Amino acid sequence: ETGVTQSPTHLIKTRGQQVTLRCSSQSGHNTVSWYQQALGQGPQFIFQYYREEENGRGNFPPRFSGLQFPNYSSELNVNALELDDSALYLCASGGEGTSTDTQYFGPGTRLTVL
Amino acid sequence: AQRVTQPEKLLSVFKGAPVELKCNYSYSGSPELFWYVQYSRQRLQLLLRHISRESIKGFTADLNKGETSFHLKKPFAQEEDSAMYYCALRNTGGFKTIFGAGTRLFVKA
């Protein structure tokens, strides 16, 4: 079992609100990636952080933002929530972010937007 | 456009039968290809990657650049192989992983 944890497990918000999801990576992992997984779909890449800086982004609007901290924790922030933001949000941590780097996934946070 | 296609949403086979989960990709460079697996009530985990050229739990996958495919195969399916399988592609820079929609494998006794 990996050391990647996420909180909270479940979350219910209303449209227009803001949400912060948290991830704790394994010690020594310099990269963290965030994914959105809608029902029946594969994970969709949101962005990756490496040593506290964003170094890659998928097709998500700016209202999706993130932070990575020196203590191997990170956050995903979503502003102005929309109904379509309802999904499972996964974080994955890894080493140096190379193409062969192994990603270790957390259990996810289930977000429901009403 | 970068894309990973898994044409089958559900694949059902009998125990002991061969299984092949299909994956096709579209990418202009030289990607790294992966198979991830998610067993019931467990988190997503790496099964194998093309660069390792290894067999994990009896599964193998060969990268066919001509056909842009990375099919996952196992000669004799076991009930414990029942799970959700995702094919994934990682770009050369290593910062973006693209997943397919997944195939649910059900191995019947």
PDB file of N, CA, C and O in Angstrom, chain B residues 29-66:
ATOM      1  N   GLY B  29       4.902  11.892 -31.013  1.00  0.00           N
ATOM      2  CA  GLY B  29       6.290  11.625 -30.631  1.00  0.00           C
ATOM      3  C   GLY B  29       6.503  10.183 -30.238  1.00  0.00           C
ATOM      4  O   GLY B  29       5.904   9.269 -30.793  1.00  0.00           O
ATOM      5  N   SER B  30       7.368   9.967 -29.264  1.00  0.00           N
ATOM      6  CA  SER B  30       7.650   8.620 -28.753  1.00  0.00           C
ATOM      7  C   SER B  30       7.155   8.542 -27.321  1.00  0.00           C
ATOM      8  O   SER B  30       7.879   8.889 -26.389  1.00  0.00           O
ATOM      9  N   PRO B  31       5.936   8.089 -27.126  1.00  0.00           N
ATOM     10  CA  PRO B  31       5.374   8.104 -25.769  1.00  0.00           C
ATOM     11  C   PRO B  31       5.808   6.906 -24.950  1.00  0.00           C
ATOM     12  O   PRO B  31       6.333   5.925 -25.477  1.00  0.00           O
ATOM     13  N   GLU B  32       5.574   7.011 -23.687  1.00  0.00           N
ATOM     14  CA  GLU B  32       5.709   5.881 -22.788  1.00  0.00           C
ATOM     15  C   GLU B  32       4.295   5.343 -22.587  1.00  0.00           C
ATOM     16  O   GLU B  32       3.373   6.090 -22.310  1.00  0.00           O
ATOM     17  N   LEU B  33       4.122   4.025 -22.736  1.00  0.00           N
ATOM     18  CA  LEU B  33       2.798   3.405 -22.596  1.00  0.00           C
ATOM     19  C   LEU B  33       2.736   2.579 -21.326  1.00  0.00           C
ATOM     20  O   LEU B  33       3.710   1.909 -20.944  1.00  0.00           O
ATOM     21  N   PHE B  34       1.579   2.637 -20.688  1.00  0.00           N
ATOM     22  CA  PHE B  34       1.358   1.946 -19.418  1.00  0.00           C
ATOM     23  C   PHE B  34       0.015   1.219 -19.440  1.00  0.00           C
ATOM     24  O   PHE B  34      -0.908   1.611 -20.150  1.00  0.00           O
ATOM     25  N   TRP B  35      -0.096   0.209 -18.602  1.00  0.00           N
ATOM     26  CA  TRP B  35      -1.377  -0.348 -18.214  1.00  0.00           C
ATOM     27  C   TRP B  35      -1.518  -0.178 -16.701  1.00  0.00           C
ATOM     28  O   TRP B  35      -0.603  -0.537 -15.942  1.00  0.00           O
ATOM     29  N   TYR B  36      -2.657   0.394 -16.312  1.00  0.00           N
ATOM     30  CA  TYR B  36      -3.004   0.523 -14.900  1.00  0.00           C
ATOM     31  C   TYR B  36      -4.192  -0.402 -14.621  1.00  0.00           C
ATOM     32  O   TYR B  36      -5.018  -0.668 -15.492  1.00  0.00           O
ATOM     33  N   VAL B  37      -4.299  -0.846 -13.368  1.00  0.00           N
ATOM     34  CA  VAL B  37      -5.397  -1.718 -12.978  1.00  0.00           C
ATOM     35  C   VAL B  37      -6.015  -1.192 -11.686  1.00  0.00           C
ATOM     36  O   VAL B  37      -5.319  -0.618 -10.827  1.00  0.00           O
ATOM     37  N   GLN B  38      -7.324  -1.347 -11.598  1.00  0.00           N
ATOM     38  CA  GLN B  38      -8.021  -0.985 -10.368  1.00  0.00           C
ATOM     39  C   GLN B  38      -8.907  -2.151  -9.952  1.00  0.00           C
ATOM     40  O   GLN B  38      -9.932  -2.428 -10.594  1.00  0.00           O
ATOM     41  N   TYR B  39      -8.502  -2.857  -8.909  1.00  0.00           N
ATOM     42  CA  TYR B  39      -9.312  -3.933  -8.360  1.00  0.00           C
ATOM     43  C   TYR B  39     -10.411  -3.329  -7.494  1.00  0.00           C
ATOM     44  O   TYR B  39     -10.328  -2.176  -7.057  1.00  0.00           O
ATOM     45  N   SER B  40     -11.451  -4.132  -7.233  1.00  0.00           N
ATOM     46  CA  SER B  40     -12.591  -3.651  -6.460  1.00  0.00           C
ATOM     47  C   SER B  40     -12.142  -3.097  -5.116  1.00  0.00           C
ATOM     48  O   SER B  40     -11.379  -3.738  -4.391  1.00  0.00           O
ATOM     49  N   ARG B  41     -12.587  -1.881  -4.829  1.00  0.00           N
ATOM     50  CA  ARG B  41     -12.323  -1.213  -3.548  1.00  0.00           C
ATOM     51  C   ARG B  41     -10.847  -0.904  -3.319  1.00  0.00           C
ATOM     52  O   ARG B  41     -10.420  -0.701  -2.176  1.00  0.00           O
ATOM     53  N   GLN B  42     -10.052  -0.893  -4.380  1.00  0.00           N
ATOM     54  CA  GLN B  42      -8.654  -0.531  -4.257  1.00  0.00           C
ATOM     55  C   GLN B  42      -8.357   0.672  -5.146  1.00  0.00           C
ATOM     56  O   GLN B  42      -9.130   1.036  -6.000  1.00  0.00           O
ATOM     57  N   ARG B  43      -7.228   1.281  -4.937  1.00  0.00           N
ATOM     58  CA  ARG B  43      -6.854   2.436  -5.730  1.00  0.00           C
ATOM     59  C   ARG B  43      -6.200   2.018  -7.039  1.00  0.00           C
ATOM     60  O   ARG B  43      -5.787   0.874  -7.206  1.00  0.00           O
ATOM     61  N   LEU B  44      -6.148   2.945  -7.934  1.00  0.00           N
ATOM     62  CA  LEU B  44      -5.506   2.731  -9.227  1.00  0.00           C
ATOM     63  C   LEU B  44      -4.013   2.439  -9.014  1.00  0.00           C
ATOM     64  O   LEU B  44      -3.341   3.115  -8.237  1.00  0.00           O
ATOM     65  N   GLN B  45      -3.516   1.420  -9.699  1.00  0.00           N
ATOM     66  CA  GLN B  45      -2.098   1.071  -9.538  1.00  0.00           C
ATOM     67  C   GLN B  45      -1.505   0.645 -10.872  1.00  0.00           C
ATOM     68  O   GLN B  45      -2.205   0.133 -11.748  1.00  0.00           O
ATOM     69  N   LEU B  46      -0.219   0.866 -10.987  1.00  0.00           N
ATOM     70  CA  LEU B  46       0.488   0.493 -12.208  1.00  0.00           C
ATOM     71  C   LEU B  46       0.571  -1.023 -12.328  1.00  0.00           C
ATOM     72  O   LEU B  46       0.926  -1.717 -11.372  1.00  0.00           O
ATOM     73  N   LEU B  47       0.230  -1.533 -13.514  1.00  0.00           N
ATOM     74  CA  LEU B  47       0.373  -2.965 -13.776  1.00  0.00           C
ATOM     75  C   LEU B  47       1.697  -3.212 -14.503  1.00  0.00           C
ATOM     76  O   LEU B  47       2.541  -3.971 -14.026  1.00  0.00           O
ATOM     77  N   LEU B  48       1.867  -2.559 -15.636  1.00  0.00           N
ATOM     78  CA  LEU B  48       3.134  -2.701 -16.342  1.00  0.00           C
ATOM     79  C   LEU B  48       3.328  -1.533 -17.303  1.00  0.00           C
ATOM     80  O   LEU B  48       2.401  -0.778 -17.603  1.00  0.00           O
ATOM     81  N   ARG B  49       4.568  -1.392 -17.762  1.00  0.00           N
ATOM     82  CA  ARG B  49       4.923  -0.335 -18.695  1.00  0.00           C
ATOM     83  C   ARG B  49       5.707  -0.946 -19.857  1.00  0.00           C
ATOM     84  O   ARG B  49       6.380  -1.959 -19.665  1.00  0.00           O
ATOM     85  N   HIS B  50       5.604  -0.353 -21.022  1.00  0.00           N
ATOM     86  CA  HIS B  50       6.189  -0.995 -22.192  1.00  0.00           C
ATOM     87  C   HIS B  50       7.706  -1.027 -22.123  1.00  0.00           C
ATOM     88  O   HIS B  50       8.318  -1.962 -22.628  1.00  0.00           O
ATOM     89  N   ILE B  51       8.311  -0.051 -21.460  1.00  0.00           N
ATOM     90  CA  ILE B  51       9.758   0.041 -21.484  1.00  0.00           C
ATOM     91  C   ILE B  51      10.393  -1.090 -20.655  1.00  0.00           C
ATOM     92  O   ILE B  51      11.536  -1.458 -20.883  1.00  0.00           O
ATOM     93  N   SER B  52       9.629  -1.653 -19.725  1.00  0.00           N
ATOM     94  CA  SER B  52      10.175  -2.695 -18.863  1.00  0.00           C
ATOM     95  C   SER B  52      10.174  -4.057 -19.546  1.00  0.00           C
ATOM     96  O   SER B  52      10.950  -4.934 -19.167  1.00  0.00           O
ATOM     97  N   ARG B  53       9.261  -4.218 -20.492  1.00  0.00           N
ATOM     98  CA  ARG B  53       9.162  -5.469 -21.240  1.00  0.00           C
ATOM     99  C   ARG B  53       9.110  -6.680 -20.303  1.00  0.00           C
ATOM    100  O   ARG B  53       9.801  -7.673 -20.497  1.00  0.00           O
ATOM    101  N   GLU B  54       8.301  -6.559 -19.261  1.00  0.00           N
ATOM    102  CA  GLU B  54       8.218  -7.644 -18.287  1.00  0.00           C
ATOM    103  C   GLU B  54       6.802  -8.195 -18.237  1.00  0.00           C
ATOM    104  O   GLU B  54       5.863  -7.599 -18.763  1.00  0.00           O
ATOM    105  N   SER B  55       6.670  -9.340 -17.592  1.00  0.00           N
ATOM    106  CA  SER B  55       5.363  -9.951 -17.391  1.00  0.00           C
ATOM    107  C   SER B  55       4.990  -9.769 -15.921  1.00  0.00           C
ATOM    108  O   SER B  55       5.765 -10.103 -15.024  1.00  0.00           O
ATOM    109  N   ILE B  56       3.811  -9.208 -15.691  1.00  0.00           N
ATOM    110  CA  ILE B  56       3.325  -8.981 -14.339  1.00  0.00           C
ATOM    111  C   ILE B  56       2.025  -9.744 -14.172  1.00  0.00           C
ATOM    112  O   ILE B  56       1.087  -9.560 -14.956  1.00  0.00           O
ATOM    113  N   LYS B  57       1.963 -10.609 -13.179  1.00  0.00           N
ATOM    114  CA  LYS B  57       0.760 -11.407 -12.917  1.00  0.00           C
ATOM    115  C   LYS B  57       0.335 -12.170 -14.170  1.00  0.00           C
ATOM    116  O   LYS B  57      -0.855 -12.405 -14.387  1.00  0.00           O
ATOM    117  N   GLY B  58       1.305 -12.534 -14.992  1.00  0.00           N
ATOM    118  CA  GLY B  58       1.012 -13.285 -16.202  1.00  0.00           C
ATOM    119  C   GLY B  58       0.614 -12.434 -17.383  1.00  0.00           C
ATOM    120  O   GLY B  58       0.406 -12.951 -18.491  1.00  0.00           O
ATOM    121  N   PHE B  59       0.490 -11.124 -17.186  1.00  0.00           N
ATOM    122  CA  PHE B  59       0.120 -10.206 -18.258  1.00  0.00           C
ATOM    123  C   PHE B  59       1.353  -9.693 -18.986  1.00  0.00           C
ATOM    124  O   PHE B  59       2.388  -9.439 -18.376  1.00  0.00           O
ATOM    125  N   THR B  60       1.239  -9.553 -20.288  1.00  0.00           N
ATOM    126  CA  THR B  60       2.267  -8.926 -21.100  1.00  0.00           C
ATOM    127  C   THR B  60       1.593  -7.929 -22.040  1.00  0.00           C
ATOM    128  O   THR B  60       0.397  -8.024 -22.318  1.00  0.00           O
ATOM    129  N   ALA B  61       2.380  -6.980 -22.502  1.00  0.00           N
ATOM    130  CA  ALA B  61       1.872  -6.019 -23.477  1.00  0.00           C
ATOM    131  C   ALA B  61       3.025  -5.628 -24.382  1.00  0.00           C
ATOM    132  O   ALA B  61       4.109  -5.303 -23.903  1.00  0.00           O
ATOM    133  N   ASP B  62       2.792  -5.681 -25.672  1.00  0.00           N
ATOM    134  CA  ASP B  62       3.813  -5.322 -26.646  1.00  0.00           C
ATOM    135  C   ASP B  62       3.416  -4.045 -27.372  1.00  0.00           C
ATOM    136  O   ASP B  62       2.284  -3.916 -27.850  1.00  0.00           O
ATOM    137  N   LEU B  63       4.360  -3.135 -27.442  1.00  0.00           N
ATOM    138  CA  LEU B  63       4.119  -1.888 -28.160  1.00  0.00           C
ATOM    139  C   LEU B  63       4.324  -2.127 -29.653  1.00  0.00           C
ATOM    140  O   LEU B  63       5.395  -2.564 -30.075  1.00  0.00           O
ATOM    141  N   ASN B  64       3.307  -1.867 -30.438  1.00  0.00           N
ATOM    142  CA  ASN B  64       3.379  -1.992 -31.886  1.00  0.00           C
ATOM    143  C   ASN B  64       3.257  -0.586 -32.464  1.00  0.00           C
ATOM    144  O   ASN B  64       2.167  -0.040 -32.587  1.00  0.00           O
ATOM    145  N   LYS B  65       4.415  -0.013 -32.792  1.00  0.00           N
ATOM    146  CA  LYS B  65       4.417   1.369 -33.257  1.00  0.00           C
ATOM    147  C   LYS B  65       3.751   1.512 -34.621  1.00  0.00           C
ATOM    148  O   LYS B  65       3.145   2.540 -34.929  1.00  0.00           O
ATOM    149  N   GLY B  66       3.840   0.467 -35.446  1.00  0.00           N
ATOM    150  CA  GLY B  66       3.223   0.542 -36.765  1.00  0.00           C
ATOM    151  C   GLY B  66       1.708   0.627 -36.678  1.00  0.00           C
ATOM    152  O   GLY B  66       1.069   1.379 -37.407  1.00  0.00           O
TER     153      GLY B  66
END
